[in-house]
CSV table of C-alpha atoms in Angstrom, one decimal:
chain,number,residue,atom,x,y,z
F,216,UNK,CA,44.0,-79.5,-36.5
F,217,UNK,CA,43.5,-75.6,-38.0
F,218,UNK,CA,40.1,-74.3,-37.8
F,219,UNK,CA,37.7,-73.0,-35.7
F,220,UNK,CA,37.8,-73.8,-32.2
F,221,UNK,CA,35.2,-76.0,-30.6
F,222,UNK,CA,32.0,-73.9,-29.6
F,223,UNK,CA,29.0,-75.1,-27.4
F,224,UNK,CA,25.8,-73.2,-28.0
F,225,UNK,CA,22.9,-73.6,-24.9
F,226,UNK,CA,20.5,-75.9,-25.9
F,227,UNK,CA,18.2,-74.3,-28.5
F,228,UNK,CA,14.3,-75.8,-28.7
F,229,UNK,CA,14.6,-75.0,-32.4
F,230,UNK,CA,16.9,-78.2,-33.3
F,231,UNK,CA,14.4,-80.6,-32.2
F,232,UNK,CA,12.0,-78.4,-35.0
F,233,UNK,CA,14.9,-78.4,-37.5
F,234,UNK,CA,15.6,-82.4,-37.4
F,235,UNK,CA,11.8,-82.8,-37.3
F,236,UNK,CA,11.5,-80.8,-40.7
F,237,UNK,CA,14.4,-83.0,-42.2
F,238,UNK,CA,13.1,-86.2,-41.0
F,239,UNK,CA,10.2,-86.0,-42.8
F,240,UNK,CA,12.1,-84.8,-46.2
F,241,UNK,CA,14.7,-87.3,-45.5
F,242,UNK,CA,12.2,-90.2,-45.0
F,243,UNK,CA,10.3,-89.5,-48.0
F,244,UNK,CA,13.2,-89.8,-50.2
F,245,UNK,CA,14.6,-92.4,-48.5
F,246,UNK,CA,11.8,-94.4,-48.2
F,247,UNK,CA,12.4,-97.5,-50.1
F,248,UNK,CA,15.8,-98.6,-48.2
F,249,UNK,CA,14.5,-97.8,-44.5
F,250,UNK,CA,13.5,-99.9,-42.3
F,251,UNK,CA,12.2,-97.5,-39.2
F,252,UNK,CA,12.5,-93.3,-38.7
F,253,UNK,CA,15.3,-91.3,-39.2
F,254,UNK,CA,16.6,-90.4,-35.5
F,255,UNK,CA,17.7,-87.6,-33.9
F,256,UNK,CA,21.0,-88.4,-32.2
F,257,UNK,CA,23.8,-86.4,-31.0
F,258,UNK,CA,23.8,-83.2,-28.5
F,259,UNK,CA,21.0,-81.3,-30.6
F,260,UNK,CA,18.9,-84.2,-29.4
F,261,UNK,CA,19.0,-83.9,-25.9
F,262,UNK,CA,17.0,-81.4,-24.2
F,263,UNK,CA,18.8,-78.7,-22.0
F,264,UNK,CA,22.2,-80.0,-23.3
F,265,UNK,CA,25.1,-77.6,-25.0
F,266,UNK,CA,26.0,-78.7,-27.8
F,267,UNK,CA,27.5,-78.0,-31.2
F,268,UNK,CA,25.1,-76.1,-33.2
F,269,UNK,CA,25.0,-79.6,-35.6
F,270,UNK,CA,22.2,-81.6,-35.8
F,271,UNK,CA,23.3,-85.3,-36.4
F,272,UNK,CA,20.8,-87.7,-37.6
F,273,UNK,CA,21.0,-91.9,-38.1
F,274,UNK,CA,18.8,-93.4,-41.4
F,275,UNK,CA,18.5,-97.0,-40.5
F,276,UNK,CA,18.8,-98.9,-43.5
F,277,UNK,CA,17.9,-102.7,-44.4
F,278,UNK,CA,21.5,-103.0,-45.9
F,279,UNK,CA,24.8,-101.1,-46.3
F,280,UNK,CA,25.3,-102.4,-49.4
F,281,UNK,CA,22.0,-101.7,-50.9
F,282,UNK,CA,21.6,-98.6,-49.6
F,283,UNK,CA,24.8,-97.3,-51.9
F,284,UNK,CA,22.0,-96.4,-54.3
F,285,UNK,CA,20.8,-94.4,-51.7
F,286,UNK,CA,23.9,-92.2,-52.0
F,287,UNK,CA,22.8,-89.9,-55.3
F,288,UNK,CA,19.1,-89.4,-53.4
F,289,UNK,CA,20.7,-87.8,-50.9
F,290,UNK,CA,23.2,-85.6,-52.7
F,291,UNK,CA,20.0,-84.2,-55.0
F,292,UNK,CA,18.8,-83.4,-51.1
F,293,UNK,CA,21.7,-80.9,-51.0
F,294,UNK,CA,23.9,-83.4,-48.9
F,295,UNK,CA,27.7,-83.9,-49.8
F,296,UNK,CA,29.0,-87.6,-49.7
F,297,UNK,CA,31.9,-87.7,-46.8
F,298,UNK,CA,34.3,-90.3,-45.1
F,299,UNK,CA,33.3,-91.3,-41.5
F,300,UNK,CA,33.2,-94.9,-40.4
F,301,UNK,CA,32.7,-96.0,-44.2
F,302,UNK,CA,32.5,-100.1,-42.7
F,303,UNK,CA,29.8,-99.1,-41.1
F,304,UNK,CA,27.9,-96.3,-42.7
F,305,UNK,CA,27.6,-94.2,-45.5
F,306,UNK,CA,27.7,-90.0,-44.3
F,307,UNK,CA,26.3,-87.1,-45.5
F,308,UNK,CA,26.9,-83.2,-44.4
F,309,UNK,CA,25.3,-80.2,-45.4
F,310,UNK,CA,26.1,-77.6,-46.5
F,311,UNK,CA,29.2,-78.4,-48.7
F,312,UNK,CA,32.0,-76.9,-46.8
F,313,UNK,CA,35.5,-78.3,-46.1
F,314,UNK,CA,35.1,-76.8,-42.4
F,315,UNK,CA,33.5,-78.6,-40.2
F,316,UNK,CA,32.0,-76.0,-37.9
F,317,UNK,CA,30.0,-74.7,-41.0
F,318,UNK,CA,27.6,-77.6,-40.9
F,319,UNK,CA,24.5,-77.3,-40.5
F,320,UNK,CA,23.3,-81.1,-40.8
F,321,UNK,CA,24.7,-84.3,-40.6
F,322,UNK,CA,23.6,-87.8,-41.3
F,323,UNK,CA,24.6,-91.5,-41.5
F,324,UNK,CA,23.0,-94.4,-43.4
F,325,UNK,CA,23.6,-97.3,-41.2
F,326,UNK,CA,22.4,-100.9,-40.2
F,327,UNK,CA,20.1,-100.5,-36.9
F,328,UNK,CA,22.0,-103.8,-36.1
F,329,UNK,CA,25.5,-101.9,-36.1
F,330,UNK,CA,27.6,-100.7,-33.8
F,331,UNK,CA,27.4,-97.2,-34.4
F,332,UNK,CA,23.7,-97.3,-34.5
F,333,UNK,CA,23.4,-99.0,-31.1
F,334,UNK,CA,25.9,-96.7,-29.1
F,335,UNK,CA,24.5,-93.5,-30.6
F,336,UNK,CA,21.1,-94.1,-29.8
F,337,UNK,CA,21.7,-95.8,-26.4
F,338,UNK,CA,24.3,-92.9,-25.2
F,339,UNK,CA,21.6,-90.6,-26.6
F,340,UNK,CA,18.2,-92.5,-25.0
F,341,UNK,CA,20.7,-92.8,-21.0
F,342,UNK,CA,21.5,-88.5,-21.6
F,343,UNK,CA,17.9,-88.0,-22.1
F,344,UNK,CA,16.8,-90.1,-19.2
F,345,UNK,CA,19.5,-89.0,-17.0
F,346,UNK,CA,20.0,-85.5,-15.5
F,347,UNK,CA,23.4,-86.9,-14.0
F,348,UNK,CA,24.3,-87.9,-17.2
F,349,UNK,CA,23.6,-84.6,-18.9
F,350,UNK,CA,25.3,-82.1,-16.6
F,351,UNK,CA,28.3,-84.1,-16.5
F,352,UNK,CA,28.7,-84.8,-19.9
F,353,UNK,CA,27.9,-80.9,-20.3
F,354,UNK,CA,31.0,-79.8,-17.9
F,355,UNK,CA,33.1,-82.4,-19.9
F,356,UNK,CA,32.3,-81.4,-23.1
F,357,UNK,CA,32.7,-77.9,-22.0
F,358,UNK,CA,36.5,-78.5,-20.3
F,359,UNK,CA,37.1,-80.9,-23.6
F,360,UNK,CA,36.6,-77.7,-25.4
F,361,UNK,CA,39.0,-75.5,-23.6
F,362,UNK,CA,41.3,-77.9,-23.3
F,363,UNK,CA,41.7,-78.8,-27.4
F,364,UNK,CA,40.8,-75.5,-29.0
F,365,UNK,CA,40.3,-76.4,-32.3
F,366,UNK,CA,41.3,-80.0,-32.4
F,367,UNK,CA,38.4,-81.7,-32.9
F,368,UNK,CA,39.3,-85.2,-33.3
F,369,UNK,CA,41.1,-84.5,-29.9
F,370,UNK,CA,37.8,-83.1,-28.4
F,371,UNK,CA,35.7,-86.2,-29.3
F,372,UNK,CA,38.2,-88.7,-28.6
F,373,UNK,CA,38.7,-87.9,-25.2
F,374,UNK,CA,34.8,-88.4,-24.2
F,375,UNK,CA,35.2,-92.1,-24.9
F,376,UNK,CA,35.8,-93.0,-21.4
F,377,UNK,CA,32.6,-90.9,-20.5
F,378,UNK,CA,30.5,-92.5,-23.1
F,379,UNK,CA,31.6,-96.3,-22.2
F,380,UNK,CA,31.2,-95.4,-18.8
F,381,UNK,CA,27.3,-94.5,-19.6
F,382,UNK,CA,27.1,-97.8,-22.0
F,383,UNK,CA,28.6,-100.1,-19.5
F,384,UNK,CA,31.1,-100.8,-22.3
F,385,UNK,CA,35.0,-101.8,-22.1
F,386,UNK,CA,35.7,-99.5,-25.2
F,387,UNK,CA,34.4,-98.7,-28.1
F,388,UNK,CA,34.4,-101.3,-29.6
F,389,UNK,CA,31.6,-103.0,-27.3
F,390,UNK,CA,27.8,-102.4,-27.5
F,391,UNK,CA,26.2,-101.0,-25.0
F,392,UNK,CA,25.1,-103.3,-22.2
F,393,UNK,CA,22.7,-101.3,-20.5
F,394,UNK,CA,19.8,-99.7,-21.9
F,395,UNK,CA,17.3,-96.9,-21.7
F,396,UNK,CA,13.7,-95.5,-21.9
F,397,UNK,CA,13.4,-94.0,-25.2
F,398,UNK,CA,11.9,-90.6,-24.5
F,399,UNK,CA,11.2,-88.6,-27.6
């Protein structure tokens, strides 16, 4: 895959500020097909992890297929419509770039009861409970990196192992078994 090479920033107390400032824009508009907050998931929302400089966010919505509706609300936000999981969610990215190192933002719409909603937040709730967790998903991520360059889609598949591993899952295609504290 040509681009830019995968890049891990130090954590940066300003995402949690920058996902706070688009929950409460997001939730507003989104308002009449949510049924809870908009959550910060991903690297950007652990504390003291590396990541991407991306902040991914979840929307969980009462249904997929009402929530197409949804989809022109979030474009007038400044959002462009893209293709990730499209079973399971509708996705958004800002700003409208074809590279995806440019993004700044990055959100699904998605059933709280579906699969991606219950390993995001789950892997996201054990890294922020877990120091263990963190620092070895950090050196991971960090090797991943090296290792693929710019191939992203090489870069995130190979942390599946790690990720099941946290979720006491066979695959991906489980939910997690274990689960949690929620710390904010």
């Amino acid at each position: 895959m040509d681009g830019a090479p995968v890049t891990l920033s130090p954590y940066d107390p300003q995402w949690a500020v920058l996902f706070e400032q688009e929950q409460v824009i997001l939730e507003a508009a989104l308002a009449q097909w949510l049924v809870g907050p908009v959550e910060h998931i991903g690297s950007t929302s652990v504390p003291g992890l590396a990541a991407k400089p991306i902040i991914d966010m979840m929307a969980p919505v009462r249904s997929l297929s009402e929530a197409v509706a949804a989809i022109e609300v979030v474009i007038a936000l400044g959002y462009c419509n893209g293709m990730h999981r499209p079973e399971e969610a509708h996705y958004f990215f800002k700003p409208e770039t074809d590279n995806w190192w440019e993004r700044t933002y990055q959100l699904h719409l998605t059933e709280p009861t579906s699969l991606l909603w219950r390993r995001r937040v789950a892997f996201r709730d054990a890294l922020r409970c877990r120091a263990d967790y963190r620092s070895r998903y950090e050196r991971l991520k960090r090797d991943l990196a090296h290792a693929h360059g710019a191939d992203l889609m090489a870069y995130a598949r190979n942390k599946d192992d790690f990720v099941n591993e946290v979720l006491g899952a066979r695959d991906r295609t489980q939910a997690p078994t274990v689960s949690y504290t929620r710390k904010p």
